[in-house]
PDB file of C-alpha atoms in Angstrom:
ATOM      1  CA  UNK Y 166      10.064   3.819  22.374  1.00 59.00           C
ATOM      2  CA  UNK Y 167      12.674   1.048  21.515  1.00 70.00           C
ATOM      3  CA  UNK Y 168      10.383  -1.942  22.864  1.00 83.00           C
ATOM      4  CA  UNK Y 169       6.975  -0.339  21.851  1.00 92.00           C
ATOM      5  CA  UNK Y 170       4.926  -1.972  19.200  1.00 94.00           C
ATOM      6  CA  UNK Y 171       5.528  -0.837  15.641  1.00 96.00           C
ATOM      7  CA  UNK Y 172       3.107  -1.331  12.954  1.00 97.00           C
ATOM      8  CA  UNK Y 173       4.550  -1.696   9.515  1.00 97.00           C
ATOM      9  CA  UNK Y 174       2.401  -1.220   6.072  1.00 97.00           C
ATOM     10  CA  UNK Y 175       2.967  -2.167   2.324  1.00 95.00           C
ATOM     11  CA  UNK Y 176       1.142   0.714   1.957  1.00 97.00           C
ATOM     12  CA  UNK Y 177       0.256   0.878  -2.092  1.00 94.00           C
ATOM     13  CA  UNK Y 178      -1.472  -2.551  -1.523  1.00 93.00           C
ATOM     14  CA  UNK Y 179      -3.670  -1.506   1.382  1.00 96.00           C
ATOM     15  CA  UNK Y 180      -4.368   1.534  -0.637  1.00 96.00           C
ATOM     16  CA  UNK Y 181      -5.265  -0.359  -3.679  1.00 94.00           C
ATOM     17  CA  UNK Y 182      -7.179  -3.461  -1.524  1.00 94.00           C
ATOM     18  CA  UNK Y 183      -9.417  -0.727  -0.026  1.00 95.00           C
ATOM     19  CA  UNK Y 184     -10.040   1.604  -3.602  1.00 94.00           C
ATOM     20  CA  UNK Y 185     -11.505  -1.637  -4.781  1.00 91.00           C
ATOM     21  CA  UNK Y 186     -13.204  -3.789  -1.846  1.00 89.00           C
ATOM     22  CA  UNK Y 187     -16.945  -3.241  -1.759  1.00 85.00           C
ATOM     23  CA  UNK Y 188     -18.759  -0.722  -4.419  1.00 88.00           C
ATOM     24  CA  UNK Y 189     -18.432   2.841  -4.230  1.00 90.00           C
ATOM     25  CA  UNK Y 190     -22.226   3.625  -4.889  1.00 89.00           C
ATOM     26  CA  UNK Y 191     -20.740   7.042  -5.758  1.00 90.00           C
ATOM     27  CA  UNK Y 192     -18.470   5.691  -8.688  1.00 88.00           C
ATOM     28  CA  UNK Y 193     -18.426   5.921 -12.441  1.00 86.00           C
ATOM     29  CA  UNK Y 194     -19.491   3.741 -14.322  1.00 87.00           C
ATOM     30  CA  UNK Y 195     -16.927   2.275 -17.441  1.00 85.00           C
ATOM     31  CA  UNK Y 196     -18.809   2.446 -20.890  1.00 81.00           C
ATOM     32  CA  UNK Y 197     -16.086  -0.260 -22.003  1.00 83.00           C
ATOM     33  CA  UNK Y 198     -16.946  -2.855 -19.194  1.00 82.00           C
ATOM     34  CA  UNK Y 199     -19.606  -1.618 -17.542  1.00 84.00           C
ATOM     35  CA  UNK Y 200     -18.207  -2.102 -14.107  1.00 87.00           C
ATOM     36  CA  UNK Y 201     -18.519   0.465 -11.958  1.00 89.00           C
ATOM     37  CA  UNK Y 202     -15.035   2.562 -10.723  1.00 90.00           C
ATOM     38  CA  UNK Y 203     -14.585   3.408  -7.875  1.00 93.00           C
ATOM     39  CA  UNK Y 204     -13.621   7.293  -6.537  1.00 93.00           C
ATOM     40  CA  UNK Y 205     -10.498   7.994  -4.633  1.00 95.00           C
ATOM     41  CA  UNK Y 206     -12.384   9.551  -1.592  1.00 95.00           C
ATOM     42  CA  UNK Y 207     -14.143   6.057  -1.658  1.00 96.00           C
ATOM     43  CA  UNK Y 208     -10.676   4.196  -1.035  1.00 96.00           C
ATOM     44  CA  UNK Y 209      -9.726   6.771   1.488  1.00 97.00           C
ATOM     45  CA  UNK Y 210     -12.444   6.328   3.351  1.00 97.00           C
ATOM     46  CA  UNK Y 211     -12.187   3.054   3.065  1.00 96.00           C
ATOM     47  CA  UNK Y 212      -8.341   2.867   4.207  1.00 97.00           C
ATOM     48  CA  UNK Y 213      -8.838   5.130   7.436  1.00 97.00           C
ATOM     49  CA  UNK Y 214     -11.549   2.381   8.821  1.00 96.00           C
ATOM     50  CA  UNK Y 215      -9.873  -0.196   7.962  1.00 95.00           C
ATOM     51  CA  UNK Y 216      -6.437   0.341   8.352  1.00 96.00           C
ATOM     52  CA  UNK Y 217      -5.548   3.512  10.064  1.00 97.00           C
ATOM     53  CA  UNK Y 218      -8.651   4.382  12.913  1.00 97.00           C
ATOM     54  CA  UNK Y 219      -7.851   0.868  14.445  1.00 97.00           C
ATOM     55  CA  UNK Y 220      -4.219   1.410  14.786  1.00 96.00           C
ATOM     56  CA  UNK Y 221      -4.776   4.709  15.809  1.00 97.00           C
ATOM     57  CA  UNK Y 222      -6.736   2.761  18.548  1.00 96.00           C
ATOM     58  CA  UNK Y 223      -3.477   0.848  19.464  1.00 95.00           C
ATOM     59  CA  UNK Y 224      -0.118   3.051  18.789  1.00 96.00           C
ATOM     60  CA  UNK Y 225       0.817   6.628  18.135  1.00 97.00           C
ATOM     61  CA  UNK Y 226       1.525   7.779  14.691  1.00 97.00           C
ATOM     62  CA  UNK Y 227       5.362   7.662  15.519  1.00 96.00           C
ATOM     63  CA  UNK Y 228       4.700   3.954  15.604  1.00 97.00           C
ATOM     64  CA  UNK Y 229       3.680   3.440  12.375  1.00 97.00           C
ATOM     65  CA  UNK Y 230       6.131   3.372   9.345  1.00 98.00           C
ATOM     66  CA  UNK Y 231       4.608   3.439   5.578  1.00 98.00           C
ATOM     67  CA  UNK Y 232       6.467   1.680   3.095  1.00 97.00           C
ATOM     68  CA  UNK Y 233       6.211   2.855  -0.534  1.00 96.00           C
ATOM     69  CA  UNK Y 234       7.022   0.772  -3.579  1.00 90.00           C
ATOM     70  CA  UNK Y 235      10.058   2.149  -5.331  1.00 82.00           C
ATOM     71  CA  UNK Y 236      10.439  -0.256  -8.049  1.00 69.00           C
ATOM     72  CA  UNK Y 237      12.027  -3.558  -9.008  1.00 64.00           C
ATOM     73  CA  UNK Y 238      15.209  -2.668 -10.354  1.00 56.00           C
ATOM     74  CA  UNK Y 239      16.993  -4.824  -7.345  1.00 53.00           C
ATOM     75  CA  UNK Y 240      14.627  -8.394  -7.847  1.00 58.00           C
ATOM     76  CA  UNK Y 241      15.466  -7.547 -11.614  1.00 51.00           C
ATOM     77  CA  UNK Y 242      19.154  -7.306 -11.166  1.00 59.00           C
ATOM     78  CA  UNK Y 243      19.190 -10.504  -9.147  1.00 64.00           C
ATOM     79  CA  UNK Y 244      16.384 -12.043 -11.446  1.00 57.00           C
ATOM     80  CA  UNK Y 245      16.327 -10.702 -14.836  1.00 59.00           C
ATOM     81  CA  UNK Y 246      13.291 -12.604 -15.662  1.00 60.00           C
ATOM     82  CA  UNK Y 247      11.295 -10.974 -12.514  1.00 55.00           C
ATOM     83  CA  UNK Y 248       7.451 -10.640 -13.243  1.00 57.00           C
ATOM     84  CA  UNK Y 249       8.084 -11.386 -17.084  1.00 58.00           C
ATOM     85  CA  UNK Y 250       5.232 -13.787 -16.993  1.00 63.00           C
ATOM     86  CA  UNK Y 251       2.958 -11.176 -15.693  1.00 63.00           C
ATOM     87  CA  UNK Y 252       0.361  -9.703 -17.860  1.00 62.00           C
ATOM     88  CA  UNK Y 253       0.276  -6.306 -18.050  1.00 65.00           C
ATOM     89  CA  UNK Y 254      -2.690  -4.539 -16.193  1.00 67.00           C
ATOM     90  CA  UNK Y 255      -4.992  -2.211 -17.841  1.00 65.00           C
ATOM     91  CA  UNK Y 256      -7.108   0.842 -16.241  1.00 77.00           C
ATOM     92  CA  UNK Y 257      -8.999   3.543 -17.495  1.00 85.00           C
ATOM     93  CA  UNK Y 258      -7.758   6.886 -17.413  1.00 88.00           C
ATOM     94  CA  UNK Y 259     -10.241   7.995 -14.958  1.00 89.00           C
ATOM     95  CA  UNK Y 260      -9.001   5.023 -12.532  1.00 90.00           C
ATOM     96  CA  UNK Y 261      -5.266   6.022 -12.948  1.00 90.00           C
ATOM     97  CA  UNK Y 262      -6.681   9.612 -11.583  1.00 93.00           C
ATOM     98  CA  UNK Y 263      -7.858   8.153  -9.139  1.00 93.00           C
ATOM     99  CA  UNK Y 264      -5.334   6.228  -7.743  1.00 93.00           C
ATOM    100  CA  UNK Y 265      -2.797   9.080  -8.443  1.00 95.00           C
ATOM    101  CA  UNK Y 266      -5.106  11.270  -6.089  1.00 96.00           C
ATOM    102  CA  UNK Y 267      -5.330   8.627  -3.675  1.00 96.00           C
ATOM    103  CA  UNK Y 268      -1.908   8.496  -3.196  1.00 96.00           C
ATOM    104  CA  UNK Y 269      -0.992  11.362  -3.034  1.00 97.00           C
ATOM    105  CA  UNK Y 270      -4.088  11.975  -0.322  1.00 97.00           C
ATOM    106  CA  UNK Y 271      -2.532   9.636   1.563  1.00 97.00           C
ATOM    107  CA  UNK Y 272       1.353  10.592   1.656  1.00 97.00           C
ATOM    108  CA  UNK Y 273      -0.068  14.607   2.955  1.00 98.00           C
ATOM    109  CA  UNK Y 274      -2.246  12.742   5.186  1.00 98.00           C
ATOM    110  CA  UNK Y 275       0.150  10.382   6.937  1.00 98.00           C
ATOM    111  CA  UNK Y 276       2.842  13.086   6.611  1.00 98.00           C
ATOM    112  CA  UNK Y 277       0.178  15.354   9.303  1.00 98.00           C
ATOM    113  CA  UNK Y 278       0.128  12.957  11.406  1.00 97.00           C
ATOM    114  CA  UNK Y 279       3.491  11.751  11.693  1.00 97.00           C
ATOM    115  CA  UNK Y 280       3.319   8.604  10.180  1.00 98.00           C
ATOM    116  CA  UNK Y 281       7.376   7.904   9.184  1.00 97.00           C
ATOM    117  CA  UNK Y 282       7.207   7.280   5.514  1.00 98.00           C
ATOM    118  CA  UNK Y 283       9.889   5.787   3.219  1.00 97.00           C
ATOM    119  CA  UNK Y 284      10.803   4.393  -0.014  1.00 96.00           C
ATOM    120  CA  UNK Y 285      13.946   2.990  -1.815  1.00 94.00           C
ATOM    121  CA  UNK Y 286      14.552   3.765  -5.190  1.00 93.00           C
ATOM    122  CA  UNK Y 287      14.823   0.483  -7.175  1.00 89.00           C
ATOM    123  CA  UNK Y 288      13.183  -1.560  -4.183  1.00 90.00           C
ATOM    124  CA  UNK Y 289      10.143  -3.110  -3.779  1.00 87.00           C
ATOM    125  CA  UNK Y 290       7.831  -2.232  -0.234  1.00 90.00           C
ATOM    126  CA  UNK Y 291       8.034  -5.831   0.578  1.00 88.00           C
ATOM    127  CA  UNK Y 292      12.083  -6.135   0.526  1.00 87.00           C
ATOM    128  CA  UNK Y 293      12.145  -2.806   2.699  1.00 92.00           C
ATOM    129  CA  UNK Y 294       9.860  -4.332   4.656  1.00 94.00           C
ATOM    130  CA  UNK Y 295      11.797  -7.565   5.784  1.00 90.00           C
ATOM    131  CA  UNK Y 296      14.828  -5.440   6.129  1.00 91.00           C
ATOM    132  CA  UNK Y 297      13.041  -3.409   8.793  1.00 95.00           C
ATOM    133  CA  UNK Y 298      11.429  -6.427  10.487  1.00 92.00           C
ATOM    134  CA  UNK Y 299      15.121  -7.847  10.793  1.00 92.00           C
ATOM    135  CA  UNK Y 300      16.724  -3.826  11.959  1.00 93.00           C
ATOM    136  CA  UNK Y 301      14.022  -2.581  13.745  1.00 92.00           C
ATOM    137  CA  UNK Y 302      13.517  -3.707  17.667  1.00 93.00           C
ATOM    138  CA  UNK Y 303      10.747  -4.374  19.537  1.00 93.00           C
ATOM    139  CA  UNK Y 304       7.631  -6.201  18.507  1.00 94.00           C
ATOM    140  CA  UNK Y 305       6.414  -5.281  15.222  1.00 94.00           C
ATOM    141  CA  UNK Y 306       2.809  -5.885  13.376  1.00 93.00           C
ATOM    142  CA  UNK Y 307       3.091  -6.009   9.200  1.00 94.00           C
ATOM    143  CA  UNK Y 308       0.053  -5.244   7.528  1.00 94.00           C
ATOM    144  CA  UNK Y 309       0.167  -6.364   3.393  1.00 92.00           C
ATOM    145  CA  UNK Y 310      -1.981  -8.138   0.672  1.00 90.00           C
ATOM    146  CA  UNK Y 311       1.200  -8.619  -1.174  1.00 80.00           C
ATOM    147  CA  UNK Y 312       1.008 -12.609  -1.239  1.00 73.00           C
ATOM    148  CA  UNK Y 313       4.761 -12.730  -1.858  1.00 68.00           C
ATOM    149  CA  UNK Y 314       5.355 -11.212   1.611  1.00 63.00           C
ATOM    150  CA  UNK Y 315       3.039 -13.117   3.348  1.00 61.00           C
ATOM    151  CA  UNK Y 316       4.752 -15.953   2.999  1.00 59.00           C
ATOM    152  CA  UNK Y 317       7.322 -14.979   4.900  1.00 55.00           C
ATOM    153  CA  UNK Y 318       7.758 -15.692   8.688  1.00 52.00           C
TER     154      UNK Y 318
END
């Protein structure tokens, strides 16, 4: 099991990349912008073809290891002025629903299948995530759309 290929997600962004790729013809539409929003079965389905059926294809569940975002206390303690520059992002009720559902969908899914799930309080996925890519042997395949991590090598 040591030298067997691992897969490793930033798994809030793959959630989020595949609630809002395509159009959920199924959504509801926003009076405010009149874009439609998309439902949290959408993004689920969405996330098993994209994500999980193909590595399903490759490695056991045991393989794969979900990292969850636990905050940014630790870049914020290092960098006070972390993400200041950011504007803050605004969604609907009904969208913060949905994501809460989809998460949670996700974390009892994964969690039946044996996915290893984990999250540091006060860490960001992507920080976990280069820790394990240094600690962890054996080849190992990181799947993100976090920009700051994909810089990395």
């Amino acid at each position: 099991m040591e030298n067997e290929l691992k897969f490793i997600l930033d798994i809030r962004g793959l959630i989020l990349h595949s609630l809002h790729r395509g159009e959920d013809s199924g959504g509801t539409r926003n009076l405010e912008t009149q874009k439609i929003e998309p439902r949290a079965e959408y993004g689920f389905e969405s996330f098993l073809e994209s994500y999980i059926v193909p590595m399903l294809e490759t490695v056991a569940p045991r393989n794969i290891i979900a990292v969850w975002d636990g905050g940014s206390r630790f870049r914020k303690d290092i960098w006070p002025t972390y993400k200041e520059k950011r504007g803050k992002r605004v969604s609907s009720d009904f969208m913060k629903e949905q994501q809460a559902m989809l998460f949670k969908q996700t974390k009892d899914f994964l969690a039946g299948l044996g996915v290893m799930q984990m999250r540091v309080d006060g860490v960001e996925a992507d920080d976990v995530i280069g820790l394990l890519c240094q600690k962890v042997p054996g080849p190992k395949f990181v799947y993100t759309v976090d920009a700051d991590l994909l810089v990395l090598r």
